[in-house]
PDB file of C-alpha atoms in Angstrom:
ATOM      1  CA  MET A 100      -0.040  -0.271  -0.112  1.00  0.00           C
ATOM      2  CA  LEU A 101       2.542   2.191   0.556  1.00  0.00           C
ATOM      3  CA  ALA A 102       4.743   1.303  -2.923  1.00  0.00           C
ATOM      4  CA  ILE A 103       1.554   2.294  -4.254  1.00  0.00           C
ATOM      5  CA  ALA A 104       0.929   5.616  -2.153  1.00  0.00           C
ATOM      6  CA  LEU A 105       4.322   6.865  -3.076  1.00  0.00           C
ATOM      7  CA  ALA A 106       4.132   6.127  -7.112  1.00  0.00           C
ATOM      8  CA  ALA A 107       0.705   8.063  -7.058  1.00  0.00           C
ATOM      9  CA  SER A 108       2.309  10.683  -5.241  1.00  0.00           C
ATOM     10  CA  GLY A 109       5.410  10.396  -7.261  1.00  0.00           C
ATOM     11  CA  PHE A 110       2.814  10.842 -10.452  1.00  0.00           C
ATOM     12  CA  TRP A 111       1.047  13.472  -9.469  1.00  0.00           C
ATOM     13  CA  MET A 112       4.074  15.320  -8.872  1.00  0.00           C
ATOM     14  CA  VAL A 113       5.954  14.616 -12.561  1.00  0.00           C
ATOM     15  CA  ARG A 114       2.270  15.139 -14.026  1.00  0.00           C
ATOM     16  CA  ARG A 115       1.784  18.733 -12.220  1.00  0.00           C
ATOM     17  CA  PHE A 116       5.386  19.577 -12.644  1.00  0.00           C
ATOM     18  CA  ILE A 117       4.760  19.199 -16.624  1.00  0.00           C
ATOM     19  CA  GLU A 118       1.373  21.006 -16.814  1.00  0.00           C
ATOM     20  CA  SER A 119       3.227  24.532 -15.029  1.00  0.00           C
ATOM     21  CA  LYS A 120       6.081  24.111 -17.958  1.00  0.00           C
ATOM     22  CA  GLU A 121       3.512  23.572 -20.808  1.00  0.00           C
ATOM     23  CA  GLN A 122       1.042  26.550 -19.161  1.00  0.00           C
ATOM     24  CA  GLN A 123       3.848  28.940 -18.548  1.00  0.00           C
ATOM     25  CA  GLU A 124       5.483  28.123 -21.958  1.00  0.00           C
ATOM     26  CA  SER A 125       2.119  28.146 -23.546  1.00  0.00           C
ATOM     27  CA  PHE A 126       1.484  32.150 -21.827  1.00  0.00           C
ATOM     28  CA  ASN A 127       5.158  32.931 -22.775  1.00  0.00           C
ATOM     29  CA  GLY A 128       4.610  32.067 -26.593  1.00  0.00           C
ATOM     30  CA  LEU A 129       1.319  34.383 -26.665  1.00  0.00           C
ATOM     31  CA  ALA A 130       3.136  37.279 -25.196  1.00  0.00           C
ATOM     32  CA  GLU A 131       5.540  36.728 -27.489  1.00  0.00           C
ATOM     33  CA  SER A 132       3.233  36.634 -30.453  1.00  0.00           C
ATOM     34  CA  VAL A 133       1.928  40.246 -29.637  1.00  0.00           C
ATOM     35  CA  LEU A 134       5.023  42.008 -27.884  1.00  0.00           C
ATOM     36  CA  LEU A 135       4.570  45.659 -29.883  1.00  0.00           C
ATOM     37  CA  GLU A 136       7.650  46.884 -31.637  1.00  0.00           C
ATOM     38  CA  LYS A 137       9.006  50.081 -29.961  1.00  0.00           C
ATOM     39  CA  PRO A 138      10.588  52.862 -32.038  1.00  0.00           C
ATOM     40  CA  LYS A 139      14.338  53.185 -32.052  1.00  0.00           C
ATOM     41  CA  ALA A 140      15.306  56.315 -30.359  1.00  0.00           C
ATOM     42  CA  PRO A 141      16.659  59.224 -32.697  1.00  0.00           C
ATOM     43  CA  VAL A 142      20.979  59.342 -32.718  1.00  0.00           C
ATOM     44  CA  LYS A 143      21.491  62.481 -31.848  1.00  0.00           C
ATOM     45  CA  ARG A 144      24.440  64.628 -33.939  1.00  0.00           C
ATOM     46  CA  VAL A 145      26.910  66.550 -32.563  1.00  0.00           C
ATOM     47  CA  PRO A 146      27.993  69.507 -34.631  1.00  0.00           C
ATOM     48  CA  ASN A 147      31.533  69.398 -35.598  1.00  0.00           C
ATOM     49  CA  LEU A 148      33.615  71.073 -32.228  1.00  0.00           C
ATOM     50  CA  ASP A 149      36.681  73.247 -32.774  1.00  0.00           C
ATOM     51  CA  ILE A 150      38.899  71.183 -29.845  1.00  0.00           C
ATOM     52  CA  PHE A 151      41.537  74.318 -30.248  1.00  0.00           C
ATOM     53  CA  GLY A 152      38.879  76.387 -29.002  1.00  0.00           C
ATOM     54  CA  ALA A 153      37.240  77.257 -25.816  1.00  0.00           C
ATOM     55  CA  ILE A 154      35.849  74.700 -23.655  1.00  0.00           C
ATOM     56  CA  MET A 155      32.232  74.184 -24.086  1.00  0.00           C
ATOM     57  CA  ASP A 156      29.108  72.083 -22.560  1.00  0.00           C
ATOM     58  CA  ASP A 157      28.139  69.584 -23.644  1.00  0.00           C
ATOM     59  CA  PRO A 158      25.740  70.204 -26.539  1.00  0.00           C
ATOM     60  CA  VAL A 159      23.186  67.326 -25.891  1.00  0.00           C
ATOM     61  CA  ALA A 160      23.428  67.803 -22.287  1.00  0.00           C
ATOM     62  CA  PRO A 161      20.325  68.696 -20.675  1.00  0.00           C
ATOM     63  CA  ARG A 162      20.347  72.636 -19.184  1.00  0.00           C
ATOM     64  CA  GLU A 163      20.082  73.173 -16.117  1.00  0.00           C
ATOM     65  CA  ASN A 164      16.594  74.174 -15.807  1.00  0.00           C
ATOM     66  CA  GLU A 165      15.797  71.325 -18.367  1.00  0.00           C
ATOM     67  CA  LYS A 166      13.114  68.894 -16.603  1.00  0.00           C
ATOM     68  CA  PRO A 167      13.543  65.058 -17.719  1.00  0.00           C
ATOM     69  CA  GLU A 168      10.487  64.507 -20.119  1.00  0.00           C
ATOM     70  CA  GLN A 169       8.129  62.456 -18.320  1.00  0.00           C
ATOM     71  CA  THR A 170       6.549  58.856 -19.468  1.00  0.00           C
ATOM     72  CA  GLY A 171       3.309  57.660 -18.989  1.00  0.00           C
ATOM     73  CA  PRO A 172       3.055  53.910 -18.041  1.00  0.00           C
ATOM     74  CA  GLU A 173       4.433  51.628 -20.954  1.00  0.00           C
ATOM     75  CA  ALA A 174       2.474  49.329 -22.984  1.00  0.00           C
ATOM     76  CA  LEU A 175       4.299  46.453 -23.982  1.00  0.00           C
ATOM     77  CA  HIS A 176       1.426  44.176 -25.649  1.00  0.00           C
ATOM     78  CA  ASP A 177      -0.715  44.600 -28.739  1.00  0.00           C
ATOM     79  CA  ILE A 178      -4.297  44.450 -27.369  1.00  0.00           C
ATOM     80  CA  ALA A 179      -6.217  44.023 -30.383  1.00  0.00           C
ATOM     81  CA  ALA A 180      -4.100  40.919 -31.484  1.00  0.00           C
ATOM     82  CA  LEU A 181      -4.898  39.388 -28.377  1.00  0.00           C
ATOM     83  CA  LYS A 182      -8.664  40.226 -29.067  1.00  0.00           C
ATOM     84  CA  LYS A 183      -8.281  38.251 -32.640  1.00  0.00           C
ATOM     85  CA  LYS A 184      -6.759  35.622 -31.214  1.00  0.00           C
ATOM     86  CA  ASN A 185      -9.696  35.312 -28.362  1.00  0.00           C
ATOM     87  CA  ALA A 186     -12.752  38.006 -28.137  1.00  0.00           C
ATOM     88  CA  ASN A 187     -12.889  36.890 -24.638  1.00  0.00           C
ATOM     89  CA  CYS A 188      -8.894  38.943 -23.896  1.00  0.00           C
ATOM     90  CA  VAL A 189      -9.798  42.673 -22.446  1.00  0.00           C
ATOM     91  CA  GLY A 190      -5.989  43.481 -21.951  1.00  0.00           C
ATOM     92  CA  TRP A 191      -3.113  42.237 -19.685  1.00  0.00           C
ATOM     93  CA  ILE A 192      -1.997  42.759 -16.389  1.00  0.00           C
ATOM     94  CA  ARG A 193       1.478  42.986 -15.007  1.00  0.00           C
ATOM     95  CA  VAL A 194       2.730  43.792 -11.324  1.00  0.00           C
ATOM     96  CA  PRO A 195       6.542  44.747 -12.470  1.00  0.00           C
ATOM     97  CA  ARG A 196       9.070  42.593 -11.078  1.00  0.00           C
ATOM     98  CA  THR A 197       6.922  39.909  -9.778  1.00  0.00           C
ATOM     99  CA  GLY A 198       5.399  36.959 -11.634  1.00  0.00           C
ATOM    100  CA  ILE A 199       2.615  38.695 -12.492  1.00  0.00           C
ATOM    101  CA  ASP A 200       2.239  39.280 -16.017  1.00  0.00           C
ATOM    102  CA  TYR A 201      -0.595  37.909 -17.488  1.00  0.00           C
ATOM    103  CA  PRO A 202      -4.022  38.071 -20.660  1.00  0.00           C
ATOM    104  CA  ILE A 203      -6.833  39.026 -18.966  1.00  0.00           C
ATOM    105  CA  MET A 204     -10.663  37.989 -20.137  1.00  0.00           C
ATOM    106  CA  TRP A 205     -13.914  39.002 -19.455  1.00  0.00           C
ATOM    107  CA  THR A 206     -17.292  37.304 -19.609  1.00  0.00           C
ATOM    108  CA  PRO A 207     -19.850  38.730 -17.877  1.00  0.00           C
ATOM    109  CA  GLY A 208     -22.570  36.328 -19.011  1.00  0.00           C
ATOM    110  CA  ASP A 209     -20.221  33.476 -17.763  1.00  0.00           C
ATOM    111  CA  PRO A 210     -18.391  35.292 -14.871  1.00  0.00           C
ATOM    112  CA  GLU A 211     -16.225  32.083 -13.529  1.00  0.00           C
ATOM    113  CA  HIS A 212     -15.957  30.891 -17.477  1.00  0.00           C
ATOM    114  CA  TYR A 213     -12.015  31.042 -17.369  1.00  0.00           C
ATOM    115  CA  LEU A 214     -11.563  29.593 -13.698  1.00  0.00           C
ATOM    116  CA  HIS A 215     -10.056  26.032 -15.183  1.00  0.00           C
ATOM    117  CA  LEU A 216      -9.653  27.216 -18.671  1.00  0.00           C
ATOM    118  CA  ASP A 217      -6.669  28.425 -20.755  1.00  0.00           C
ATOM    119  CA  PHE A 218      -6.708  31.031 -23.333  1.00  0.00           C
ATOM    120  CA  TYR A 219      -7.278  29.025 -25.774  1.00  0.00           C
ATOM    121  CA  GLY A 220     -10.230  27.163 -24.368  1.00  0.00           C
ATOM    122  CA  SER A 221      -8.672  24.165 -23.017  1.00  0.00           C
ATOM    123  CA  TYR A 222      -9.146  22.618 -19.708  1.00  0.00           C
ATOM    124  CA  SER A 223      -6.812  24.354 -17.203  1.00  0.00           C
ATOM    125  CA  ASP A 224      -5.610  24.276 -13.608  1.00  0.00           C
ATOM    126  CA  TYR A 225      -4.506  26.893 -14.124  1.00  0.00           C
ATOM    127  CA  GLY A 226      -7.372  29.386 -15.696  1.00  0.00           C
ATOM    128  CA  VAL A 227      -6.572  32.981 -17.006  1.00  0.00           C
ATOM    129  CA  PRO A 228      -7.056  35.572 -14.669  1.00  0.00           C
ATOM    130  CA  PHE A 229     -10.567  37.310 -15.197  1.00  0.00           C
ATOM    131  CA  LEU A 230     -12.605  40.521 -14.718  1.00  0.00           C
ATOM    132  CA  ASP A 231     -15.257  40.428 -12.687  1.00  0.00           C
ATOM    133  CA  HIS A 232     -18.585  40.000 -14.070  1.00  0.00           C
ATOM    134  CA  ARG A 233     -20.026  43.014 -12.293  1.00  0.00           C
ATOM    135  CA  CYS A 234     -16.959  45.243 -13.695  1.00  0.00           C
ATOM    136  CA  ASP A 235     -15.560  46.525 -17.199  1.00  0.00           C
ATOM    137  CA  LEU A 236     -12.340  48.194 -17.824  1.00  0.00           C
ATOM    138  CA  ASP A 237     -14.133  51.921 -17.115  1.00  0.00           C
ATOM    139  CA  SER A 238     -15.274  51.119 -13.414  1.00  0.00           C
ATOM    140  CA  ASP A 239     -14.371  52.715 -10.435  1.00  0.00           C
ATOM    141  CA  ASN A 240     -12.919  49.708  -9.033  1.00  0.00           C
ATOM    142  CA  ILE A 241     -12.088  47.005 -11.306  1.00  0.00           C
ATOM    143  CA  ILE A 242     -12.023  43.730  -9.514  1.00  0.00           C
ATOM    144  CA  LEU A 243      -9.484  41.092 -11.436  1.00  0.00           C
ATOM    145  CA  TYR A 244      -9.433  37.194  -9.966  1.00  0.00           C
ATOM    146  CA  GLY A 245      -6.432  34.667 -10.338  1.00  0.00           C
ATOM    147  CA  HIS A 246      -5.258  31.654  -8.889  1.00  0.00           C
ATOM    148  CA  ASN A 247      -2.702  31.494  -6.060  1.00  0.00           C
ATOM    149  CA  MET A 248      -0.830  27.749  -7.492  1.00  0.00           C
ATOM    150  CA  PHE A 249       1.655  25.344  -5.576  1.00  0.00           C
ATOM    151  CA  ASP A 250       4.416  26.562  -8.421  1.00  0.00           C
ATOM    152  CA  GLY A 251       3.796  30.377  -8.171  1.00  0.00           C
ATOM    153  CA  THR A 252       2.501  31.269 -11.143  1.00  0.00           C
ATOM    154  CA  MET A 253      -0.304  32.755 -11.820  1.00  0.00           C
ATOM    155  CA  PHE A 254      -1.389  35.150  -8.924  1.00  0.00           C
ATOM    156  CA  THR A 255       0.603  33.131  -6.049  1.00  0.00           C
ATOM    157  CA  ASP A 256       2.573  36.345  -5.649  1.00  0.00           C
ATOM    158  CA  LEU A 257       0.042  38.277  -4.197  1.00  0.00           C
ATOM    159  CA  ILE A 258       0.571  36.569  -0.897  1.00  0.00           C
ATOM    160  CA  TRP A 259       3.955  38.025  -0.244  1.00  0.00           C
ATOM    161  CA  TYR A 260       1.986  41.273   0.301  1.00  0.00           C
ATOM    162  CA  LYS A 261       0.744  40.207   3.869  1.00  0.00           C
ATOM    163  CA  GLU A 262       4.404  41.490   3.965  1.00  0.00           C
ATOM    164  CA  LYS A 263       5.008  45.390   4.388  1.00  0.00           C
ATOM    165  CA  GLU A 264       8.366  45.130   3.384  1.00  0.00           C
ATOM    166  CA  TYR A 265       7.778  43.480   0.435  1.00  0.00           C
ATOM    167  CA  ALA A 266       4.435  45.782  -0.760  1.00  0.00           C
ATOM    168  CA  ASP A 267       6.683  48.623  -0.406  1.00  0.00           C
ATOM    169  CA  ALA A 268       8.896  47.150  -2.550  1.00  0.00           C
ATOM    170  CA  HIS A 269       6.178  45.845  -5.162  1.00  0.00           C
ATOM    171  CA  LYS A 270       3.747  48.853  -5.923  1.00  0.00           C
ATOM    172  CA  GLN A 271       3.297  49.323  -9.661  1.00  0.00           C
ATOM    173  CA  ILE A 272       0.868  47.283 -11.615  1.00  0.00           C
ATOM    174  CA  ILE A 273       0.771  48.105 -15.113  1.00  0.00           C
ATOM    175  CA  LEU A 274      -3.423  47.484 -16.770  1.00  0.00           C
ATOM    176  CA  GLU A 275      -2.623  47.286 -20.419  1.00  0.00           C
ATOM    177  CA  THR A 276      -5.843  47.965 -22.395  1.00  0.00           C
ATOM    178  CA  ALA A 277      -6.558  48.853 -26.025  1.00  0.00           C
ATOM    179  CA  GLU A 278      -7.081  52.103 -25.249  1.00  0.00           C
ATOM    180  CA  GLY A 279      -3.081  52.267 -23.421  1.00  0.00           C
ATOM    181  CA  ALA A 280      -1.807  51.763 -20.011  1.00  0.00           C
ATOM    182  CA  ARG A 281      -2.785  52.608 -17.254  1.00  0.00           C
ATOM    183  CA  GLU A 282      -0.520  52.717 -13.945  1.00  0.00           C
ATOM    184  CA  TYR A 283      -1.347  52.559 -10.301  1.00  0.00           C
ATOM    185  CA  ARG A 284      -0.154  52.349  -6.956  1.00  0.00           C
ATOM    186  CA  VAL A 285      -1.013  50.039  -4.685  1.00  0.00           C
ATOM    187  CA  PHE A 286      -2.253  51.815  -1.385  1.00  0.00           C
ATOM    188  CA  ALA A 287      -3.798  48.814   0.579  1.00  0.00           C
ATOM    189  CA  VAL A 288      -3.350  45.003   1.637  1.00  0.00           C
ATOM    190  CA  CYS A 289      -6.157  43.583   2.727  1.00  0.00           C
ATOM    191  CA  LYS A 290      -6.967  39.725   4.382  1.00  0.00           C
ATOM    192  CA  ALA A 291     -10.350  39.548   2.886  1.00  0.00           C
ATOM    193  CA  ASN A 292     -12.756  36.815   2.877  1.00  0.00           C
ATOM    194  CA  SER A 293     -15.095  36.044  -0.346  1.00  0.00           C
ATOM    195  CA  MET A 294     -18.016  36.083   1.439  1.00  0.00           C
ATOM    196  CA  VAL A 295     -18.400  39.069   3.585  1.00  0.00           C
ATOM    197  CA  SER A 296     -15.245  41.063   2.790  1.00  0.00           C
ATOM    198  CA  GLY A 297     -16.252  44.872   1.943  1.00  0.00           C
ATOM    199  CA  CYS A 298     -13.546  44.978  -0.734  1.00  0.00           C
ATOM    200  CA  TYR A 299     -15.708  43.253  -3.438  1.00  0.00           C
ATOM    201  CA  GLN A 300     -18.794  44.587  -2.685  1.00  0.00           C
ATOM    202  CA  HIS A 301     -18.013  48.074  -5.070  1.00  0.00           C
ATOM    203  CA  THR A 302     -17.058  48.429  -8.144  1.00  0.00           C
ATOM    204  CA  ASN A 303     -18.574  51.872  -8.833  1.00  0.00           C
ATOM    205  CA  PHE A 304     -19.482  54.989  -6.884  1.00  0.00           C
ATOM    206  CA  ALA A 305     -22.789  56.669  -6.984  1.00  0.00           C
ATOM    207  CA  ASP A 306     -21.354  58.837  -5.255  1.00  0.00           C
ATOM    208  CA  ASP A 307     -18.350  60.253  -2.253  1.00  0.00           C
ATOM    209  CA  GLU A 308     -20.037  59.317   0.494  1.00  0.00           C
ATOM    210  CA  GLU A 309     -20.067  55.274  -1.366  1.00  0.00           C
ATOM    211  CA  LYS A 310     -16.899  55.646  -2.129  1.00  0.00           C
ATOM    212  CA  SER A 311     -16.286  56.465   1.545  1.00  0.00           C
ATOM    213  CA  THR A 312     -17.962  53.175   2.704  1.00  0.00           C
ATOM    214  CA  PHE A 313     -15.657  51.372   0.646  1.00  0.00           C
ATOM    215  CA  LEU A 314     -11.941  52.533   1.503  1.00  0.00           C
ATOM    216  CA  ASP A 315     -13.590  52.367   5.359  1.00  0.00           C
ATOM    217  CA  ALA A 316     -14.423  48.262   4.414  1.00  0.00           C
ATOM    218  CA  VAL A 317     -11.116  48.152   2.556  1.00  0.00           C
ATOM    219  CA  GLN A 318      -8.972  50.059   5.789  1.00  0.00           C
ATOM    220  CA  ASP A 319     -10.671  47.685   8.213  1.00  0.00           C
ATOM    221  CA  GLU A 320      -9.733  44.586   6.189  1.00  0.00           C
ATOM    222  CA  SER A 321      -6.105  45.951   6.371  1.00  0.00           C
ATOM    223  CA  VAL A 322      -2.939  44.812   7.016  1.00  0.00           C
ATOM    224  CA  TYR A 323      -1.066  47.262   5.282  1.00  0.00           C
ATOM    225  CA  TYR A 324      -2.907  51.004   4.644  1.00  0.00           C
ATOM    226  CA  THR A 325      -2.441  54.513   3.009  1.00  0.00           C
ATOM    227  CA  GLU A 326      -5.470  56.865   2.560  1.00  0.00           C
ATOM    228  CA  PRO A 327      -5.183  57.223  -1.452  1.00  0.00           C
ATOM    229  CA  ALA A 328      -5.977  60.817  -3.490  1.00  0.00           C
ATOM    230  CA  ALA A 329      -6.986  58.837  -6.598  1.00  0.00           C
ATOM    231  CA  ASP A 330     -10.904  58.512  -7.245  1.00  0.00           C
ATOM    232  CA  ARG A 331     -10.179  55.126  -9.753  1.00  0.00           C
ATOM    233  CA  PHE A 332      -9.457  51.766  -8.189  1.00  0.00           C
ATOM    234  CA  ILE A 333      -8.197  48.619  -9.045  1.00  0.00           C
ATOM    235  CA  THR A 334      -7.957  45.061  -6.771  1.00  0.00           C
ATOM    236  CA  LEU A 335      -5.885  41.995  -7.642  1.00  0.00           C
ATOM    237  CA  SER A 336      -7.130  39.220  -5.770  1.00  0.00           C
ATOM    238  CA  THR A 337      -6.327  35.569  -4.904  1.00  0.00           C
ATOM    239  CA  CYS A 338      -7.237  32.504  -2.592  1.00  0.00           C
ATOM    240  CA  ASP A 339      -5.454  31.875   0.864  1.00  0.00           C
ATOM    241  CA  ILE A 340      -5.656  28.618   2.118  1.00  0.00           C
ATOM    242  CA  SER A 341      -4.882  29.754   5.170  1.00  0.00           C
ATOM    243  CA  ARG A 342      -8.166  30.439   6.002  1.00  0.00           C
ATOM    244  CA  ARG A 343     -11.823  29.760   5.428  1.00  0.00           C
ATOM    245  CA  ASN A 344     -12.360  31.849   2.073  1.00  0.00           C
ATOM    246  CA  GLY A 345      -9.631  33.277   2.966  1.00  0.00           C
ATOM    247  CA  ARG A 346      -8.388  36.116  -0.534  1.00  0.00           C
ATOM    248  CA  VAL A 347      -5.214  38.465  -0.700  1.00  0.00           C
ATOM    249  CA  ALA A 348      -6.739  41.201  -1.694  1.00  0.00           C
ATOM    250  CA  VAL A 349      -3.934  43.626  -2.904  1.00  0.00           C
ATOM    251  CA  LEU A 350      -5.646  47.679  -3.959  1.00  0.00           C
ATOM    252  CA  GLY A 351      -3.989  50.472  -5.927  1.00  0.00           C
ATOM    253  CA  GLU A 352      -5.094  53.643  -7.223  1.00  0.00           C
ATOM    254  CA  LEU A 353      -4.697  55.067 -10.271  1.00  0.00           C
ATOM    255  CA  VAL A 354      -2.205  57.485 -10.721  1.00  0.00           C
ATOM    256  CA  ARG A 355      -1.157  57.604 -14.888  1.00  0.00           C
ATOM    257  CA  LYS A 356      -3.057  56.659 -18.003  1.00  0.00           C
ATOM    258  CA  GLU A 357      -0.871  56.638 -21.722  1.00  0.00           C
ATOM    259  CA  ALA A 358      -2.865  56.674 -24.487  1.00  0.00           C
ATOM    260  CA  PRO A 359      -2.105  53.480 -27.450  1.00  0.00           C
TER     261      PRO A 359
END
């Protein structure tokens, strides 16, 4: 019996390892197939200088009164090309310096359609991160769900946000849509309950009072919170298996948008 149990366990581990590798290769291939081509930076030409003349400042260096140009969040993926591959894809979510870097799906008529389907519609324990059916990309609070996987993929890195040092070092969230890229800054991390948490109760605010109710609920459930200045938010959510109906919700406030 022990030998059978060990063999079954070994088979399960090998199967999971193979599936993990296949899923990541699939996502990596998808990402590479829709990467945007970036224009080459213009070459700055330096005029001929009399090397024996007076010493001059570098003609291409910025002047003291010149400020560097502020750029918005960078879009890396062609969302239109993604939608051609699958019309249910509405964007791409990435959190720099984490493993979160995936397309996002939206099927409001079948809310959990991609819970156990891959991007191409085949069965997968990994699924694809998806948008809450009550939301759209113009909602005041965009809620995204992704699995917490044994191999650290999908939204597993959200679990680390319970440590303030990690949260402080990974504040940037980038959402790419057909209209351009948006940058969010993490302002709260909640240990939530999927059944009763206020983090998931509000997707649009009828007025300032409803927004305040939402933020009060977030603060009550947070392990890390700073008062946001924005009116638009994003919530990334994954399972926390240490508690019944447990979830970790990482919330960001919109700080910048970039047109396509």
